[in-house]
Coordinates of C-alpha atoms and ligand atoms in Angstrom, one line a residue:
M1 CA 16.1 -16.2 -10.2
A2 CA 16.4 -15.0 -6.6
K3 CA 17.3 -11.4 -6.1
S4 CA 20.7 -10.8 -4.6
K5 CA 20.7 -9.0 -1.3
F6 CA 22.5 -6.1 -3.0
E7 CA 19.8 -5.4 -5.5
Y8 CA 18.0 -2.9 -3.3
V9 CA 20.6 -0.4 -4.4
K10 CA 18.8 0.0 -7.7
E11 CA 16.0 1.7 -5.8
F12 CA 18.3 4.7 -5.3
E13 CA 18.2 5.4 -9.0
Q14 CA 15.8 8.3 -9.7
D15 CA 13.2 8.5 -12.4
D16 CA 14.1 11.2 -14.9
N17 CA 11.5 10.7 -17.6
C18 CA 10.8 13.8 -19.6
L19 CA 7.3 15.2 -19.4
P20 CA 5.0 13.8 -22.1
N21 CA 4.0 15.9 -25.1
C22 CA 6.9 18.3 -24.8
W23 CA 9.7 19.0 -27.3
I24 CA 12.9 17.6 -26.0
V25 CA 15.9 19.7 -26.9
I26 CA 19.5 18.6 -26.2
R27 CA 22.2 21.2 -26.6
I28 CA 25.9 20.2 -26.6
D29 CA 28.7 22.7 -26.4
G30 CA 32.4 22.3 -26.6
R31 CA 34.2 22.3 -23.2
N32 CA 36.8 25.1 -23.1
F33 CA 36.8 25.4 -26.9
S34 CA 38.6 28.7 -26.6
R35 CA 41.6 26.7 -25.7
F36 CA 40.8 23.8 -28.1
C37 CA 40.5 26.2 -31.1
E38 CA 43.7 28.0 -30.1
T39 CA 45.7 24.8 -29.7
H40 CA 44.5 23.5 -33.0
Q41 CA 45.0 26.9 -34.7
F42 CA 41.5 27.2 -36.0
V43 CA 41.1 30.1 -38.5
K44 CA 39.7 33.2 -36.8
P45 CA 36.9 33.9 -36.4
N46 CA 35.4 31.1 -38.5
D47 CA 37.2 27.9 -39.5
V48 CA 35.3 26.2 -42.3
A49 CA 36.8 22.8 -41.6
A50 CA 35.9 23.0 -37.9
L51 CA 32.3 23.9 -38.8
E52 CA 32.2 21.0 -41.3
L53 CA 33.4 18.7 -38.6
M54 CA 30.7 19.9 -36.2
N55 CA 28.1 19.4 -39.0
R56 CA 29.4 15.9 -39.9
S57 CA 29.2 14.9 -36.2
A58 CA 25.7 16.2 -35.9
I59 CA 24.6 14.4 -39.0
T60 CA 26.0 11.2 -37.6
V61 CA 23.9 11.7 -34.5
M62 CA 20.8 12.4 -36.6
E63 CA 21.4 9.3 -38.8
D64 CA 21.5 7.2 -35.7
F65 CA 18.7 8.9 -33.7
K66 CA 15.9 9.0 -36.2
E67 CA 13.5 10.7 -33.8
I68 CA 15.5 13.9 -33.9
I69 CA 13.6 16.1 -36.3
L70 CA 16.0 19.1 -36.5
G71 CA 19.5 20.1 -35.6
F72 CA 20.9 23.5 -35.4
G73 CA 24.6 24.3 -35.0
Q74 CA 27.0 27.2 -34.7
S75 CA 30.4 27.7 -33.3
D76 CA 31.1 24.9 -30.8
E77 CA 27.5 24.0 -30.1
Y78 CA 24.7 21.9 -31.6
S79 CA 21.1 21.7 -30.6
F80 CA 19.0 18.6 -31.3
V81 CA 15.2 18.5 -31.2
F82 CA 13.5 15.2 -30.5
R83 CA 9.9 14.6 -31.7
K84 CA 7.6 15.7 -28.9
D85 CA 6.0 12.2 -28.9
T86 CA 9.2 10.2 -28.9
Q87 CA 9.2 7.2 -26.6
L88 CA 12.9 6.5 -27.0
Y89 CA 14.4 5.2 -23.8
K90 CA 10.9 5.9 -22.3
R91 CA 12.0 9.5 -22.5
R92 CA 14.6 9.1 -19.8
A93 CA 16.6 12.3 -19.8
S94 CA 19.9 10.7 -18.7
K95 CA 19.7 8.1 -21.4
L96 CA 18.9 10.6 -24.2
L97 CA 21.4 13.1 -23.1
S98 CA 24.3 10.8 -22.5
N99 CA 23.8 8.8 -25.7
V100 CA 23.5 11.9 -27.9
N101 CA 26.5 13.6 -26.3
S102 CA 28.8 10.6 -26.4
L103 CA 28.0 9.8 -30.0
F104 CA 28.6 13.4 -31.0
A105 CA 32.0 13.5 -29.2
S106 CA 33.1 10.2 -30.7
A107 CA 32.0 11.2 -34.2
Y108 CA 34.0 14.5 -33.8
V109 CA 37.1 12.5 -33.1
Y110 CA 36.3 9.8 -35.7
Y111 CA 35.9 12.3 -38.5
W112 CA 38.7 14.6 -37.4
P113 CA 41.4 12.9 -39.6
R114 CA 39.1 12.9 -42.7
I115 CA 38.3 16.6 -42.4
F116 CA 41.5 17.9 -41.0
R117 CA 43.8 15.8 -43.2
G118 CA 47.2 15.7 -41.7
K119 CA 46.4 18.0 -38.8
E120 CA 47.1 16.3 -35.5
L121 CA 44.4 16.1 -32.8
Y122 CA 46.5 17.1 -29.7
Y123 CA 44.0 16.0 -27.0
P124 CA 40.5 14.6 -26.8
P125 CA 37.8 17.2 -26.9
S126 CA 34.7 17.0 -24.7
F127 CA 31.3 18.6 -24.7
D128 CA 28.9 19.6 -22.0
A129 CA 25.2 18.8 -22.6
R130 CA 21.9 19.9 -21.3
I131 CA 18.3 18.8 -21.9
I132 CA 15.4 21.3 -22.0
L133 CA 11.7 20.7 -22.5
Y134 CA 9.5 23.0 -24.4
P135 CA 5.8 22.6 -24.0
T136 CA 4.7 24.7 -27.0
D137 CA 5.7 25.0 -30.7
K138 CA 6.2 28.8 -30.0
N139 CA 8.6 28.0 -27.2
L140 CA 10.6 25.7 -29.5
R141 CA 10.7 28.2 -32.3
D142 CA 11.7 31.0 -29.9
Y143 CA 14.5 28.7 -28.6
L144 CA 15.8 28.1 -32.1
A145 CA 15.5 31.8 -32.9
W146 CA 17.5 32.6 -29.8
R147 CA 20.3 30.3 -30.9
Q148 CA 20.3 31.8 -34.4
A149 CA 20.3 35.3 -33.1
D150 CA 23.3 34.4 -31.0
V151 CA 25.2 33.4 -34.2
H152 CA 24.5 36.8 -35.6
V153 CA 25.5 38.8 -32.5
N154 CA 28.7 36.7 -32.0
N155 CA 29.7 36.6 -35.6
L156 CA 29.3 40.3 -36.2
Y157 CA 31.4 41.0 -33.1
N158 CA 34.0 38.4 -33.9
T159 CA 34.4 39.7 -37.5
C160 CA 35.0 43.2 -36.2
F161 CA 37.3 42.0 -33.4
W162 CA 39.5 39.9 -35.6
N163 CA 39.7 42.4 -38.4
L164 CA 40.8 45.0 -35.9
V165 CA 43.4 42.7 -34.5
L166 CA 44.7 41.0 -37.6
K167 CA 44.4 43.8 -40.1
G168 CA 44.0 46.9 -37.9
K169 CA 47.0 45.8 -35.8
L170 CA 45.1 46.6 -32.6
T171 CA 45.9 44.6 -29.5
P172 CA 43.0 42.4 -28.3
S173 CA 42.2 44.7 -25.4
Q174 CA 42.3 47.8 -27.7
A175 CA 39.9 46.0 -30.1
E176 CA 37.7 45.1 -27.2
E177 CA 37.7 48.6 -25.9
K178 CA 36.8 50.0 -29.4
L179 CA 33.8 47.7 -29.7
R180 CA 32.5 48.1 -26.2
G181 CA 28.9 49.3 -26.1
T182 CA 28.6 49.5 -29.9
L183 CA 25.4 48.7 -31.7
A184 CA 25.1 46.4 -34.7
S185 CA 24.8 49.4 -37.0
H186 CA 28.1 50.8 -35.7
K187 CA 29.9 47.5 -36.2
N188 CA 28.5 47.3 -39.8
E189 CA 29.8 50.8 -40.4
L190 CA 33.2 50.0 -38.9
L191 CA 33.7 47.0 -41.1
F192 CA 32.8 48.9 -44.2
Q193 CA 34.7 52.1 -43.4
E194 CA 37.9 50.5 -42.1
F195 CA 38.1 47.3 -44.0
G196 CA 35.8 47.6 -47.0
I197 CA 33.7 44.7 -45.8
N198 CA 30.0 44.6 -46.4
Y199 CA 28.9 42.3 -43.5
N200 CA 25.8 41.2 -45.5
N201 CA 28.3 39.7 -48.1
E202 CA 30.0 37.6 -45.4
P203 CA 29.2 33.8 -45.9
Q204 CA 25.8 32.9 -44.8
L205 CA 27.2 29.9 -43.1
F206 CA 29.0 32.2 -40.6
R207 CA 26.0 34.4 -40.1
K208 CA 23.2 31.9 -39.8
G209 CA 24.7 28.6 -38.6
T210 CA 23.6 25.3 -40.0
T211 CA 20.1 23.8 -39.8
L212 CA 19.7 20.0 -40.3
I213 CA 16.4 18.6 -41.3
R214 CA 15.2 15.4 -42.9
K215 CA 14.0 15.3 -46.5
L216 CA 13.5 12.7 -49.1
V217 CA 16.2 13.0 -51.8
P218 CA 16.8 11.1 -55.0
D219 CA 19.3 8.3 -54.4
G220 CA 20.6 8.3 -58.0
S221 CA 18.7 5.2 -59.0
G222 CA 15.3 6.8 -59.4
R223 CA 14.3 6.2 -55.8
L224 CA 13.9 8.6 -52.9
K225 CA 15.7 8.1 -49.7
P226 CA 15.4 9.9 -46.4
A227 CA 18.4 12.0 -45.8
V228 CA 19.6 14.6 -43.3
V229 CA 20.0 17.8 -45.3
P230 CA 22.2 20.7 -44.1
L231 CA 20.7 24.1 -44.9
V232 CA 21.9 27.6 -44.3
D233 CA 18.7 29.5 -43.8
D234 CA 16.9 32.0 -41.6
I235 CA 14.9 30.1 -39.1
I236 CA 13.8 33.1 -37.1
G237 CA 11.1 34.4 -39.5
D238 CA 8.0 32.4 -40.6
R239 CA 9.1 31.5 -44.1
F240 CA 11.3 28.5 -43.2
W241 CA 8.5 27.0 -41.1
K242 CA 5.9 27.5 -43.8
E243 CA 8.2 26.0 -46.4
N244 CA 9.0 23.0 -44.2
P245 CA 5.8 22.4 -42.2
E246 CA 6.5 18.8 -41.7
V247 CA 9.2 19.5 -39.2
I248 CA 7.1 20.9 -36.4
G249 CA 3.9 19.3 -37.8
L250 CA 5.6 15.8 -37.4
K251 CA 4.2 14.9 -40.8
S252 CA 5.7 12.5 -43.3
L253 CA 8.9 13.6 -44.9
T254 CA 8.6 15.8 -48.0
T255 CA 10.7 15.5 -51.0
Y256 CA 13.6 17.9 -51.4
Q257 CA 12.9 18.2 -55.1
P258 CA 12.5 21.6 -56.6
P259 CA 11.2 21.5 -60.2
N260 CA 14.6 21.6 -61.9
L261 CA 16.3 19.2 -59.4
V262 CA 16.7 16.5 -62.0
N263 CA 18.8 18.7 -64.2
S264 CA 20.8 20.2 -61.4
I265 CA 21.6 16.8 -60.0
K266 CA 23.0 15.7 -63.3
N267 CA 25.5 18.6 -62.9
T268 CA 26.4 17.6 -59.4
K269 CA 27.3 14.5 -57.6
S270 CA 24.6 11.9 -57.2
V271 CA 23.2 11.3 -53.7
S272 CA 24.8 8.0 -53.0
T273 CA 23.7 7.6 -49.4
P274 CA 21.6 9.5 -47.1
S275 CA 24.7 10.3 -45.2
S276 CA 26.2 12.4 -47.9
P277 CA 23.8 15.1 -48.9
T278 CA 25.0 16.6 -52.1
T279 CA 24.8 20.2 -53.3
M280 CA 21.5 20.8 -54.9
K281 CA 20.3 23.9 -56.6
H282 CA 17.2 25.1 -54.9
G283 CA 15.3 25.5 -58.2
N284 CA 12.6 28.2 -58.1
N285 CA 12.8 28.4 -54.4
I286 CA 15.8 30.5 -53.7
S287 CA 15.2 31.0 -50.0
S288 CA 17.6 28.5 -48.5
Q289 CA 20.9 27.0 -49.4
V290 CA 22.1 23.5 -49.2
I291 CA 25.7 23.0 -48.0
N292 CA 27.9 20.5 -49.8
M293 CA 29.4 18.6 -46.9
N294 CA 32.5 17.9 -49.0
S295 CA 33.5 21.5 -49.6
M296 CA 31.1 23.5 -47.5
K297 CA 31.1 26.0 -50.3
E298 CA 27.8 27.8 -50.4
E299 CA 25.8 28.4 -53.5
V300 CA 25.9 32.0 -54.2
D301 CA 22.6 33.7 -54.7
P302 CA 22.8 37.4 -55.4
N303 CA 19.2 37.8 -54.3
R304 CA 20.1 36.7 -50.8
N305 CA 22.2 39.8 -50.0
R306 CA 19.3 41.3 -48.1
E307 CA 18.6 41.3 -44.5
T308 CA 16.4 38.5 -43.5
D309 CA 13.7 38.7 -40.9
G310 CA 16.0 37.4 -38.3
D311 CA 18.8 39.9 -39.1
R312 CA 16.4 42.8 -39.0
M313 CA 14.8 41.8 -35.7
Q314 CA 18.2 41.2 -34.2
C315 CA 19.7 44.4 -35.5
E316 CA 16.8 46.5 -34.2
S317 CA 17.0 45.1 -30.8
E318 CA 20.7 44.5 -30.4
H319 CA 22.4 46.1 -27.4
I320 CA 24.5 43.1 -26.7
C321 CA 28.1 42.8 -27.6
R322 CA 30.4 40.0 -26.7
R323 CA 33.0 37.8 -28.1
Ligands
DGT401 P1 32.8 26.6 -22.2 O1 31.8 26.3 -23.3 O2 32.2 27.3 -21.1 O3 33.5 25.4 -21.7 O4 33.9 27.6 -22.8 P2 34.3 27.8 -24.3 O5 35.7 28.3 -24.3 O6 34.0 26.6 -25.2 O7 33.4 29.1 -24.7 P3 32.1 29.2 -25.7 O8 31.5 27.9 -25.9 O9 31.3 30.3 -25.1 O10 32.7 29.8 -27.0 C1 33.2 29.0 -28.0 C2 34.7 29.3 -28.2 O11 35.1 28.5 -29.3 C3 35.0 30.7 -28.5 O12 36.2 31.0 -27.8 C4 35.3 30.8 -30.0 C5 35.8 29.4 -30.3 N1 35.4 29.0 -31.6 C6 34.3 28.4 -32.1 N2 34.3 28.2 -33.4 C7 35.5 28.7 -33.8 C8 36.2 28.9 -35.1 O13 35.6 28.5 -36.1 N3 37.4 29.4 -35.1 C9 38.0 29.9 -34.0 N4 39.2 30.5 -34.1 N5 37.4 29.8 -32.8 C10 36.2 29.2 -32.7
MG402 MG1 32.1 26.0 -25.4
MG403 MG1 29.8 27.7 -27.3

């Protein structure tokens, strides 16, 4: 068919293929969620249902985009890591970015009524998105460590701030003034002295964010199915990466099946579809926790009330304080 005389305009489109052999990270972040959370009266500082909705939306993205090997979420943001050898959309940045972002936003609205039963969605939320390329595994791990350290810094600050305001009856500016320039150790002390809160006992979900990876899980009929599994774990230290070498190694999926999984699955709901990971006890391996997407209740492991590598590294170096 002859080309129309208008077709030359296509030449104005620019190539935006991501460099080969680099990890492709897409991070989305809620646009003006300070207002969105206020309007929808999210619990301060952490609203479990809101986090569940973020996780549900991110799982939807990962179920569709199979080349995403890992997701990490906290607050109003989610990072998605594509395989470094992905050829999806010929690695075109605009295609990857816009598709991931729009699917996340539509999933957020789609699942809102199921998670916030009866709570009205007053206006459509939106998310900004950026794409970043990391040439080395170390760069990628440092990126993820940076995001997880951010959870820690923000959550410690927010926990102090909202306790001072809600329980201590300080005004927001008084609370801000009180916390200005304080180190992590001061904030820990403040929480304990003034409110009897041991920060290390705060839910891990709030302190570490959610990591989504792919595992093979029993589907209830004796078969194994790939599923996106939400974990609450330290991803700053080496342990997580040693325990899940397939993630960065781009190897075949490993089975999420600790030795006593069969017994513990009997005691929990069966994994009906890969889209609904169930709560599974972590067997002998107590290092990470799986979130039940229905309740987001964490499994409590008394051995976990210790500072992890990430906490320690962050606490030692922390001079940042912000809300
Ligand atoms: P942006 O991203 O520049 O458009 O602006 P914001 O307002 O989205 O700011 P950002 O992304 O730095 O911070 C996230 C905001 O969302 C922050 O005001 C705290 C709020 N937020 C996130 N999760 C929760 C939650 O679970 N409960 C409450 N009450 N607020 C939350
Ligand atoms: Mg935001
Ligand atoms: Mg944010």
